[in-house]
mmCIF file with all atom_site columns, C-alpha atoms in Angstrom:
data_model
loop_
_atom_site.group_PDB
_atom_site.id
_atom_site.type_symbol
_atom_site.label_atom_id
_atom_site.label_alt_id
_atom_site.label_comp_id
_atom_site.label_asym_id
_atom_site.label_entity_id
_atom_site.label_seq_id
_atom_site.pdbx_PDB_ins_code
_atom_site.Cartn_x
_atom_site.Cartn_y
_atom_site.Cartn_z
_atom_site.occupancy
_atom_site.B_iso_or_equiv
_atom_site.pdbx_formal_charge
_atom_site.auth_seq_id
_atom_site.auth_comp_id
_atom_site.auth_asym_id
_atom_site.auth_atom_id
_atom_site.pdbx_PDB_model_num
ATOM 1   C CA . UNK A 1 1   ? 111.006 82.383  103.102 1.00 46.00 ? 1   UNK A CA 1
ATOM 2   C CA . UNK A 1 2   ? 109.032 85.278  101.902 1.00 61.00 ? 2   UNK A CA 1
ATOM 3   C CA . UNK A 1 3   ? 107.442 84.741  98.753  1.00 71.00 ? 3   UNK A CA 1
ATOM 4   C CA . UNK A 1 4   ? 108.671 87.413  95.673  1.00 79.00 ? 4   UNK A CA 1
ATOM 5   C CA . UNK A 1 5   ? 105.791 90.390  95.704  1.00 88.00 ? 5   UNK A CA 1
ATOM 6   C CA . UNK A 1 6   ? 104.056 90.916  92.633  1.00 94.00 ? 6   UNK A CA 1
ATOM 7   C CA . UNK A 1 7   ? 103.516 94.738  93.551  1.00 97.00 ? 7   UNK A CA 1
ATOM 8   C CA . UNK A 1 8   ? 105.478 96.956  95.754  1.00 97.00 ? 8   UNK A CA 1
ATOM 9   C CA . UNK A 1 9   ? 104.487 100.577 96.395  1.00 97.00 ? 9   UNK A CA 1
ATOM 10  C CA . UNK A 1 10  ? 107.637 102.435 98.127  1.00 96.00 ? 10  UNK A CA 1
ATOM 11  C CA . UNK A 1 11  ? 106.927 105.645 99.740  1.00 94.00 ? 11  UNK A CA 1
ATOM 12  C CA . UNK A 1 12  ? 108.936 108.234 100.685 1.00 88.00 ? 12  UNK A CA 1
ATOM 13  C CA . UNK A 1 13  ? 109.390 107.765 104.078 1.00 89.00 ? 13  UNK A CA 1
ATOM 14  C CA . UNK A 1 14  ? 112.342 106.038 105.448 1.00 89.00 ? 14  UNK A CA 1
ATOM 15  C CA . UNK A 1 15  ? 113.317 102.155 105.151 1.00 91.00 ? 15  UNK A CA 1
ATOM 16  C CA . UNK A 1 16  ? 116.125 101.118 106.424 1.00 90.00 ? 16  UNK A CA 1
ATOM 17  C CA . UNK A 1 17  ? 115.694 97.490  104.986 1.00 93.00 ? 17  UNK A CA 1
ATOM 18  C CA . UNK A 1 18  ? 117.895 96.185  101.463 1.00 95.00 ? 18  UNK A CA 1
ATOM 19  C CA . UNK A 1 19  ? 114.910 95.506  99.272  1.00 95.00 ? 19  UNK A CA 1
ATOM 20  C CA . UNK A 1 20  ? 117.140 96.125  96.094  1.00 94.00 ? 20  UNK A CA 1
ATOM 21  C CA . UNK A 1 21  ? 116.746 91.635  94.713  1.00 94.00 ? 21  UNK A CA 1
ATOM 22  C CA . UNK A 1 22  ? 112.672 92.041  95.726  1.00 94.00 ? 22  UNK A CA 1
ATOM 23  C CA . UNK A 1 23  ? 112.021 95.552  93.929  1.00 94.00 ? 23  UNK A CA 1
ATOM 24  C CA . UNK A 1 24  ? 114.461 94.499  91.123  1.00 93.00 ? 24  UNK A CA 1
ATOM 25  C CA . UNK A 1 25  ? 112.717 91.099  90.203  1.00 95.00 ? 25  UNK A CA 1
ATOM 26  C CA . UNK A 1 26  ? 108.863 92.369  91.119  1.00 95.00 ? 26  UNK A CA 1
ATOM 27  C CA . UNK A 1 27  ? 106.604 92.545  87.955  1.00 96.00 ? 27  UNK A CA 1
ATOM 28  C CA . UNK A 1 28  ? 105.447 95.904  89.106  1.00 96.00 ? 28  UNK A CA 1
ATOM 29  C CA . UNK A 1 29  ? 107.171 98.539  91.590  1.00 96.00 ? 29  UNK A CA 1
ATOM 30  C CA . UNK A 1 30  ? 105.390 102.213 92.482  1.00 96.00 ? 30  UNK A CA 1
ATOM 31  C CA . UNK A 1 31  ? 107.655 105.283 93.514  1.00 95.00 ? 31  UNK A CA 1
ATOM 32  C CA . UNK A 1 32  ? 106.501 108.896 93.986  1.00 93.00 ? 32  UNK A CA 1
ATOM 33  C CA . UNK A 1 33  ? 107.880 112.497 93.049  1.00 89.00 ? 33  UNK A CA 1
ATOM 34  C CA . UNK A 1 34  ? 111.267 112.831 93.973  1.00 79.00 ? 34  UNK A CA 1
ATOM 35  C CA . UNK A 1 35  ? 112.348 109.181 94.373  1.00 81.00 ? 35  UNK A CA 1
ATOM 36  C CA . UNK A 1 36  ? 114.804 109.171 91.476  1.00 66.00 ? 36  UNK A CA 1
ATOM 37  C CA . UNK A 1 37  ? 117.022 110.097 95.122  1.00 69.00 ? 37  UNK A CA 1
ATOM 38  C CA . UNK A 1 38  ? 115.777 107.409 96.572  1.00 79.00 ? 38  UNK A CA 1
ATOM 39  C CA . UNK A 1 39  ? 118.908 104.919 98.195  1.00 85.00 ? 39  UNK A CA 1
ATOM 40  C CA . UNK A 1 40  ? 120.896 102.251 96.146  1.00 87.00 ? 40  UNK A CA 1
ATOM 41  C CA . UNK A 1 41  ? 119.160 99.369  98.337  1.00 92.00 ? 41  UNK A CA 1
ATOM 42  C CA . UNK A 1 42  ? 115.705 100.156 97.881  1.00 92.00 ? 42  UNK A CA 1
ATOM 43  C CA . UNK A 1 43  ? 116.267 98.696  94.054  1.00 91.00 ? 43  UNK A CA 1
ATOM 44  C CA . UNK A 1 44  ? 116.183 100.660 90.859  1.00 89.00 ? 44  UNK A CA 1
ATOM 45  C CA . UNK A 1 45  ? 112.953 99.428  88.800  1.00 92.00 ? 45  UNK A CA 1
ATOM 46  C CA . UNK A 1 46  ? 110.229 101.638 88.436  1.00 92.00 ? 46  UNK A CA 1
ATOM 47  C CA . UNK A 1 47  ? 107.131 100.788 86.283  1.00 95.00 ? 47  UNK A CA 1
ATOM 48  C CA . UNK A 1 48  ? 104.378 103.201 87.640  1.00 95.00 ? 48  UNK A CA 1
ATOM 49  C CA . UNK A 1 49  ? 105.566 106.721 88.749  1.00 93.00 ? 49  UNK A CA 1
ATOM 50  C CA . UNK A 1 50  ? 102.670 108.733 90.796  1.00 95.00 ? 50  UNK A CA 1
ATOM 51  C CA . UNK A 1 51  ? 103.376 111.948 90.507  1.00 93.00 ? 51  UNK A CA 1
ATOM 52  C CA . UNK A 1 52  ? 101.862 115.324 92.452  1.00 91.00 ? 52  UNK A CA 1
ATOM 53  C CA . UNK A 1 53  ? 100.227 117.917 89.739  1.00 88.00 ? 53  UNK A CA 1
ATOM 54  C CA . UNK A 1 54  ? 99.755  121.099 91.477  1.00 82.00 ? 54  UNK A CA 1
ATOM 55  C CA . UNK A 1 55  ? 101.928 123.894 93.213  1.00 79.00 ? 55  UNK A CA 1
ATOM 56  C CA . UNK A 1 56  ? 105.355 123.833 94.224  1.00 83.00 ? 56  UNK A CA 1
ATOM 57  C CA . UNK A 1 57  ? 106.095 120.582 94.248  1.00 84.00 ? 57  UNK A CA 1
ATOM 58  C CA . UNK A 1 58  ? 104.982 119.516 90.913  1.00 80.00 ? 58  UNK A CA 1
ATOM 59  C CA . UNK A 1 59  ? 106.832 122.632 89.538  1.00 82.00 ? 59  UNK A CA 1
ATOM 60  C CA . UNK A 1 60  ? 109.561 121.321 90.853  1.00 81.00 ? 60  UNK A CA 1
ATOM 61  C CA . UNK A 1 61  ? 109.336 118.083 89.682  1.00 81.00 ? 61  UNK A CA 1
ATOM 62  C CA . UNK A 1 62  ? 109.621 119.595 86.283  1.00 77.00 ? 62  UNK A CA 1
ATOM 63  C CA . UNK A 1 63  ? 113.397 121.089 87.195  1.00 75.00 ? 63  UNK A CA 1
ATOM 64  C CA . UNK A 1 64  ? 114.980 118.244 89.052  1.00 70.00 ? 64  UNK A CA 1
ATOM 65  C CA . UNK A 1 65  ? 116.094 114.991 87.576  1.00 59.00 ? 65  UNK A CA 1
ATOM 66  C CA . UNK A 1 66  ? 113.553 112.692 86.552  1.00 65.00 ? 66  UNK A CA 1
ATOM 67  C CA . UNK A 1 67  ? 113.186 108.828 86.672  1.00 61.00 ? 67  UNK A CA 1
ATOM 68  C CA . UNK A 1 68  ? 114.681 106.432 84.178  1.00 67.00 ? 68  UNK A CA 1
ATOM 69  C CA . UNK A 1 69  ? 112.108 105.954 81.791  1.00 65.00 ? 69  UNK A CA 1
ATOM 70  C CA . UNK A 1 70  ? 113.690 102.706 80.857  1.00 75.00 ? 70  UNK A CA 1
ATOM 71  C CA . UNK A 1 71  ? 110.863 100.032 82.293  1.00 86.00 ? 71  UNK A CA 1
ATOM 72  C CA . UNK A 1 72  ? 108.335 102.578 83.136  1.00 90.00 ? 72  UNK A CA 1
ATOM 73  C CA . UNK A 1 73  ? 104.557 101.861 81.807  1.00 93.00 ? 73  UNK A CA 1
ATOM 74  C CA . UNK A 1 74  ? 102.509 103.897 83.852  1.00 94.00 ? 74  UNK A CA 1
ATOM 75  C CA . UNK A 1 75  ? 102.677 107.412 85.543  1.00 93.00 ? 75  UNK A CA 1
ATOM 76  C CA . UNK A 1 76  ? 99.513  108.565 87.281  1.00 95.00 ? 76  UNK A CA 1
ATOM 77  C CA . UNK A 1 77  ? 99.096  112.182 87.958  1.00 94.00 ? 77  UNK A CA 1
ATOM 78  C CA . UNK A 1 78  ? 96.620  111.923 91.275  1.00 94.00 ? 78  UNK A CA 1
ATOM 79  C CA . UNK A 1 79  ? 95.692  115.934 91.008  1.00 90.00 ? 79  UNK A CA 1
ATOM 80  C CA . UNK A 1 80  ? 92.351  115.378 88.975  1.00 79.00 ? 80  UNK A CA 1
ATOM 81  C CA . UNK A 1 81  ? 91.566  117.951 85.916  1.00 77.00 ? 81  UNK A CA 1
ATOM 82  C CA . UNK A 1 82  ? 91.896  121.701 87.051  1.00 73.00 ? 82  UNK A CA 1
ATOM 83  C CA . UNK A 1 83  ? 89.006  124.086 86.143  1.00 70.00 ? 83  UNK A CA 1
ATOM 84  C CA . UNK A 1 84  ? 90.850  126.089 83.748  1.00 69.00 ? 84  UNK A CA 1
ATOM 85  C CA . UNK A 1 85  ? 88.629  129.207 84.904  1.00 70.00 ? 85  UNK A CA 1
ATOM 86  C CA . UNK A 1 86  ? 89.951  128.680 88.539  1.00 65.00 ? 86  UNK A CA 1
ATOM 87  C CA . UNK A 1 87  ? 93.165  127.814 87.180  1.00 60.00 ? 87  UNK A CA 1
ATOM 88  C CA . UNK A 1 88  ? 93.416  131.345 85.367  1.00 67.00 ? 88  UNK A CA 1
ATOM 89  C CA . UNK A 1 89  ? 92.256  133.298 88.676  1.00 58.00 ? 89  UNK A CA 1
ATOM 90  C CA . UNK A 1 90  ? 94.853  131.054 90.775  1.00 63.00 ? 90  UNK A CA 1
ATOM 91  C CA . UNK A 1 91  ? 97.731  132.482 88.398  1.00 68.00 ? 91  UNK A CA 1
ATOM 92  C CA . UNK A 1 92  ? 96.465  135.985 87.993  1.00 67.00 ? 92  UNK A CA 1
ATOM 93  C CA . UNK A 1 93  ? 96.235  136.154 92.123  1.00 73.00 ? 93  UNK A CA 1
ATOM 94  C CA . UNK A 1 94  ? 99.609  134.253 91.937  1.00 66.00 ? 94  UNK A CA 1
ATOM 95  C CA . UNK A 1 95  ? 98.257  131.610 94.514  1.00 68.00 ? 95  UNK A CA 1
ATOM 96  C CA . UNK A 1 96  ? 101.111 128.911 93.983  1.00 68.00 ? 96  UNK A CA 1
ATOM 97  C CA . UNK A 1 97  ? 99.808  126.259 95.734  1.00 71.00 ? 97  UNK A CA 1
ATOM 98  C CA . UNK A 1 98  ? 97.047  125.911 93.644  1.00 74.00 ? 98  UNK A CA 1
ATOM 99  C CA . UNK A 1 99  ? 98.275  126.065 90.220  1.00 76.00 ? 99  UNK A CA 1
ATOM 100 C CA . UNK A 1 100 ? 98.545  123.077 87.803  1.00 82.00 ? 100 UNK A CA 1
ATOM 101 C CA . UNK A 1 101 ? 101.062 121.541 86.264  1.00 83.00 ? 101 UNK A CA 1
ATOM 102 C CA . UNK A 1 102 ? 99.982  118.429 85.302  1.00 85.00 ? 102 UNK A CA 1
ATOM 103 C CA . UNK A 1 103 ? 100.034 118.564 81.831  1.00 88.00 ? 103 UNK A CA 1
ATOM 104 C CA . UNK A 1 104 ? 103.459 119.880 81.556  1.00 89.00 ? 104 UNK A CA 1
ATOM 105 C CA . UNK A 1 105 ? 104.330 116.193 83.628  1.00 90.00 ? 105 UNK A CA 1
ATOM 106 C CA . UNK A 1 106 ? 102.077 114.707 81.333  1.00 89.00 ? 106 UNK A CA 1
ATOM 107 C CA . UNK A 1 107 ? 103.959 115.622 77.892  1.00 89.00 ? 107 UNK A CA 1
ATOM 108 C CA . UNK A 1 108 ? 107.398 114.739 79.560  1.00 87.00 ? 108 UNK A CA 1
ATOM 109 C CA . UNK A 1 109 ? 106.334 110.748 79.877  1.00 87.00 ? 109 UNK A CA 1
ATOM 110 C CA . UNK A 1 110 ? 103.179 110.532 77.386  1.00 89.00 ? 110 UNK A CA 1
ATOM 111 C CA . UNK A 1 111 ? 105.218 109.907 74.139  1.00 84.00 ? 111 UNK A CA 1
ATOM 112 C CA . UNK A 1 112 ? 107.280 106.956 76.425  1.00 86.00 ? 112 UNK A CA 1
ATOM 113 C CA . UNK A 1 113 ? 103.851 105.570 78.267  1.00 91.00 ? 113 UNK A CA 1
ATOM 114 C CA . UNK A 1 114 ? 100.617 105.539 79.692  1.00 94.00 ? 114 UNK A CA 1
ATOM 115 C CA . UNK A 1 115 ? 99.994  109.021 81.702  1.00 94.00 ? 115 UNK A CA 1
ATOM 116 C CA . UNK A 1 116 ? 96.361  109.518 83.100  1.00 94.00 ? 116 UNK A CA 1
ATOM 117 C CA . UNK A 1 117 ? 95.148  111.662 85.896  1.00 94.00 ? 117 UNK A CA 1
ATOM 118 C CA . UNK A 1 118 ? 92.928  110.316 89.064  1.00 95.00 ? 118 UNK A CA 1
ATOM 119 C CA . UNK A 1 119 ? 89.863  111.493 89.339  1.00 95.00 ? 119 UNK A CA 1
ATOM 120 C CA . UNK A 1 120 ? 87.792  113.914 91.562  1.00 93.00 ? 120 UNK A CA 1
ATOM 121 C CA . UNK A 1 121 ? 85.371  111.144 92.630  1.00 96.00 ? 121 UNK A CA 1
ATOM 122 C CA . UNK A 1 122 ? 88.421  108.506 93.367  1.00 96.00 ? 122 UNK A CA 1
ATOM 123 C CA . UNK A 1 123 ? 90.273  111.138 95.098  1.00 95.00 ? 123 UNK A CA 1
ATOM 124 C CA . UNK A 1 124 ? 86.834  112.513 97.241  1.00 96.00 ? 124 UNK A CA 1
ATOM 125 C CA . UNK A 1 125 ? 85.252  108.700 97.627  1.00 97.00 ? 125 UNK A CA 1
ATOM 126 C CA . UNK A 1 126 ? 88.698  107.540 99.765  1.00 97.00 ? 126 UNK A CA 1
ATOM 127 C CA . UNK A 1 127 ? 88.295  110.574 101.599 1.00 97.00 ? 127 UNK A CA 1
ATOM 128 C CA . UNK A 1 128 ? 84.978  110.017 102.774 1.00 97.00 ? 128 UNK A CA 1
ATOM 129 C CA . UNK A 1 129 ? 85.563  106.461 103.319 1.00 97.00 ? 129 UNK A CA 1
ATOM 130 C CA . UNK A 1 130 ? 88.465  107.882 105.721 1.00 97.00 ? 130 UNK A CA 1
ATOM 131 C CA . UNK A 1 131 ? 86.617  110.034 107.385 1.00 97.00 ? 131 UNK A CA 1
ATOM 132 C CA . UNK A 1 132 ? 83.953  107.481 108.715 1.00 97.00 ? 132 UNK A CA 1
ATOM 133 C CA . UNK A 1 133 ? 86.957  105.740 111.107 1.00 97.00 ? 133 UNK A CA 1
ATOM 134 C CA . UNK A 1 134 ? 86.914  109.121 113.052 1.00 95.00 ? 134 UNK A CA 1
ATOM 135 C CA . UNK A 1 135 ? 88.281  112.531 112.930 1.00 95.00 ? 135 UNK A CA 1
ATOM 136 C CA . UNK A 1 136 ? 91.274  113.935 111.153 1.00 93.00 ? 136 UNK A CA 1
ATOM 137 C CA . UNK A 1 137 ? 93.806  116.105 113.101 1.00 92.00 ? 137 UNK A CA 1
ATOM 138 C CA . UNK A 1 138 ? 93.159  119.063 110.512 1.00 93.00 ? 138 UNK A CA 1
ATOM 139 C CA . UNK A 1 139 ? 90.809  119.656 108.556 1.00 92.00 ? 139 UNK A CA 1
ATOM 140 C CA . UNK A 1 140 ? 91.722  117.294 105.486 1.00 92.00 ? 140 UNK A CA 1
ATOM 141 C CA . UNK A 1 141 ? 91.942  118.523 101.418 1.00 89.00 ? 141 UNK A CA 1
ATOM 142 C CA . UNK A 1 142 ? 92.696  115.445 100.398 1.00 92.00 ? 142 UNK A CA 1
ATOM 143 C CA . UNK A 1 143 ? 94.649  111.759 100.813 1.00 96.00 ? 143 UNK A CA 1
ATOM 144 C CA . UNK A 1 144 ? 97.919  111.617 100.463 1.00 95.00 ? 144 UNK A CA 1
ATOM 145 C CA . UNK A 1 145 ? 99.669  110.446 96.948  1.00 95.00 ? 145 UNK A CA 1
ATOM 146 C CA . UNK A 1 146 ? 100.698 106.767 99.298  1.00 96.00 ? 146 UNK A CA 1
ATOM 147 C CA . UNK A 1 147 ? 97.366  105.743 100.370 1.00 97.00 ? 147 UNK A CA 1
ATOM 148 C CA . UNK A 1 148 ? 95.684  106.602 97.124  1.00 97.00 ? 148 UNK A CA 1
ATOM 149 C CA . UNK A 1 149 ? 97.859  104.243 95.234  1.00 98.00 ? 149 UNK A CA 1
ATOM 150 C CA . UNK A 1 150 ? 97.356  101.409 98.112  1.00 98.00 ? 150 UNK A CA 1
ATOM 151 C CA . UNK A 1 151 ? 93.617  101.648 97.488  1.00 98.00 ? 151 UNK A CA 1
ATOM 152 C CA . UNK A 1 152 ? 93.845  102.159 93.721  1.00 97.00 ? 152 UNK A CA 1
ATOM 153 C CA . UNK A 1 153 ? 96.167  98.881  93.624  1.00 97.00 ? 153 UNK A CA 1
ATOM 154 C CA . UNK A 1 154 ? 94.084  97.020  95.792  1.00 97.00 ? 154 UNK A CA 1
ATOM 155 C CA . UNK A 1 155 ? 91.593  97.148  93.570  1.00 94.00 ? 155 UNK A CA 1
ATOM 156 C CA . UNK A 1 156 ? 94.151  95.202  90.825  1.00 93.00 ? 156 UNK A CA 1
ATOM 157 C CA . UNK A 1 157 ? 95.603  92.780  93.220  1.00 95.00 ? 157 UNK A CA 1
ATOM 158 C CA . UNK A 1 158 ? 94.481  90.640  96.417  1.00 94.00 ? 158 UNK A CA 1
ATOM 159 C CA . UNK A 1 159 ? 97.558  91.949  98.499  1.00 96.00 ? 159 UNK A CA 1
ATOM 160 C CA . UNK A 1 160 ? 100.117 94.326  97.517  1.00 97.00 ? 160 UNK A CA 1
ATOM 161 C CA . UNK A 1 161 ? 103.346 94.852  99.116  1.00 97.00 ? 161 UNK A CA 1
ATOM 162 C CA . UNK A 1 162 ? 104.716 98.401  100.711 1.00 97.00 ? 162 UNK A CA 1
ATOM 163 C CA . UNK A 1 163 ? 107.702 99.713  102.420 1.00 96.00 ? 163 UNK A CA 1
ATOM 164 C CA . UNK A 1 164 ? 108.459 103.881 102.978 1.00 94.00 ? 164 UNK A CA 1
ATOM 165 C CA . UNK A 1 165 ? 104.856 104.850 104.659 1.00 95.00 ? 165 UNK A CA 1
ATOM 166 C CA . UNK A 1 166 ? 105.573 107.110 107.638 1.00 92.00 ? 166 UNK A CA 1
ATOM 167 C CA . UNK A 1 167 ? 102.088 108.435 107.929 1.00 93.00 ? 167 UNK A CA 1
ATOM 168 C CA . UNK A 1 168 ? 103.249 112.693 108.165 1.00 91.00 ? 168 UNK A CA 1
ATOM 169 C CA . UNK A 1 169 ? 104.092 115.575 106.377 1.00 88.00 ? 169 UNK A CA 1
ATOM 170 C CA . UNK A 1 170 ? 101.635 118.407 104.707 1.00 86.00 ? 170 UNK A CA 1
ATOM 171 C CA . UNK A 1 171 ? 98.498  118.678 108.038 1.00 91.00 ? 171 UNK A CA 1
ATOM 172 C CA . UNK A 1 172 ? 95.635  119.004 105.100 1.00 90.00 ? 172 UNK A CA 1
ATOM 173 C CA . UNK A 1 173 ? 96.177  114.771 104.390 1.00 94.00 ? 173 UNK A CA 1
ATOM 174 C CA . UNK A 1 174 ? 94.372  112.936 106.815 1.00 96.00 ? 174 UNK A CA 1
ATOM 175 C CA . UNK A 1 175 ? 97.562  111.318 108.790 1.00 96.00 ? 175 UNK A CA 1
ATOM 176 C CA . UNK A 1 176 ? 95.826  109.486 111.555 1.00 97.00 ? 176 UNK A CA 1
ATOM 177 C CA . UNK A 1 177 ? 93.094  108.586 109.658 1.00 97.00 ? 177 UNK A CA 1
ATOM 178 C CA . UNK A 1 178 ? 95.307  106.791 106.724 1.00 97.00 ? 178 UNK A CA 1
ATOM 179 C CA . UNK A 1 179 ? 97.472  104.995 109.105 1.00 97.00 ? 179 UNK A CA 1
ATOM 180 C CA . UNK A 1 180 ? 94.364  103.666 110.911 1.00 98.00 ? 180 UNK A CA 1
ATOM 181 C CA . UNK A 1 181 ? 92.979  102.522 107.383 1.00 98.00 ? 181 UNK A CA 1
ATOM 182 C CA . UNK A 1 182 ? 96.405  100.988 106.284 1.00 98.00 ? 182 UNK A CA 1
ATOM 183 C CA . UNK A 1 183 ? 96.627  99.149  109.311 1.00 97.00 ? 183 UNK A CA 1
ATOM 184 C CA . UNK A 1 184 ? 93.363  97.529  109.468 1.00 98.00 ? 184 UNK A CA 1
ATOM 185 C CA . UNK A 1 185 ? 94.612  96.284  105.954 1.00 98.00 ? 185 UNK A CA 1
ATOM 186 C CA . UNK A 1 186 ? 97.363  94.550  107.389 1.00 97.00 ? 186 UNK A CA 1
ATOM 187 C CA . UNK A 1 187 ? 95.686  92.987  109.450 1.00 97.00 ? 187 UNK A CA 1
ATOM 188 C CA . UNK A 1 188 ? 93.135  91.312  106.985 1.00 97.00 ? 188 UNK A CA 1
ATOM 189 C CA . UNK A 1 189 ? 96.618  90.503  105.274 1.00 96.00 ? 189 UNK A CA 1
ATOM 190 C CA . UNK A 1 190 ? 95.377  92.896  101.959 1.00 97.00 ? 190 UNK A CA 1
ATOM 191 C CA . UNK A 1 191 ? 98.520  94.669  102.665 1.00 97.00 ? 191 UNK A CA 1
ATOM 192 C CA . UNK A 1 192 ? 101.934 93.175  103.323 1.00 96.00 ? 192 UNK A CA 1
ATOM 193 C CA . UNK A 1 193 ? 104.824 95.842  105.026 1.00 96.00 ? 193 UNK A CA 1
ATOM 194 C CA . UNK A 1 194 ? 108.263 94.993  103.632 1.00 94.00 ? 194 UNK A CA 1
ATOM 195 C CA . UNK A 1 195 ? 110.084 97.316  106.127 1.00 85.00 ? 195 UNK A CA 1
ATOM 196 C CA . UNK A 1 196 ? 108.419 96.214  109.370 1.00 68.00 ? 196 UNK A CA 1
#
């Protein structure tokens, strides 16, 4: 028998697996975005939310329905600070992608937990750790929200548990590159798939 995770990051991708008694009774479970729509048997504790910070998506993750905040501890914004002069250029040229909206996410959950940002040099070191296993499909902006978090945890814990990673979506996230990366954790056993 499987022993009960102590971490589980879920992506977004799909799982067709019931993991509702393992995420229910682990210490600490990871969602992203827009998983408050996330299926009845993927479990309904949530104690760090990771959440996008820029453009469309993070605006609308301020108009949708949010996560319980009941259990939650930590969210993590993984779009570093903006440069505010950038940021004012980015609105007056109306270039959606690129504006921030981080700190509007931030003063939704900072009065009910811990809210920080990742920074530039966690975001850009990954990167450049991915890009020495070969070369990206596109040219990359940055890693995706998933394979930030499975680094950032694995510095917390030996092995960490996942389920949801589908490797695609947006072409600027270095898809082949993270799967690769994820992989090679599995097999050193750092990282444990719950939906295999």
């Amino acid at each position: 028998m499987q022993e009960q995770p102590k971490i589980i990051i879920l992506g977004n991708g799909p799982i067709n697996t019931d993991l509702t008694e393992q995420v229910n009774n682990c210490p600490r479970v990871v969602r992203f975005n827009h998983c408050a729509a996330m299926p009845d048997y993927l479990g309904q504790r949530c104690t760090d939310l990771w959440l996008v910070g820029r453009g469309r998506q993070a605006l609308s993750l301020l108009n949708t329905p949010q996560m319980s905040l009941e259990g939650l501890s930590q969210v993590m914004i993984t779009d570093p600070n903006p440069n505010p002069v950038a940021q004012c250029f980015f609105k007056l040229i109306q270039r959606k992608s690129k504006v921030d909206f981080g700190e509007a996410l931030i003063s939704i959950y900072a009065q009910k937990c811990q809210v920080e940002r990742l920074t530039a040099q966690f975001r850009q070191s990954l990167l450049n750790e991915l890009l020495t296993l070969g070369s990206p499909i596109h040219r990359p902006r940055c890693v995706s929200s998933g394979t930030l978090a499975i680094a950032y945890f694995l510095a917390q814990f030996k092995y960490i548990h996942i389920a949801g990673f589908g490797f695609q979506g947006w072409k600027r996230h270095p898809w082949n590159l993270e799967k690769q990366f994820v992989e090679q954790l599995v097999a050193e056993k750092q990282v444990i798939l719950l939906d295999s």
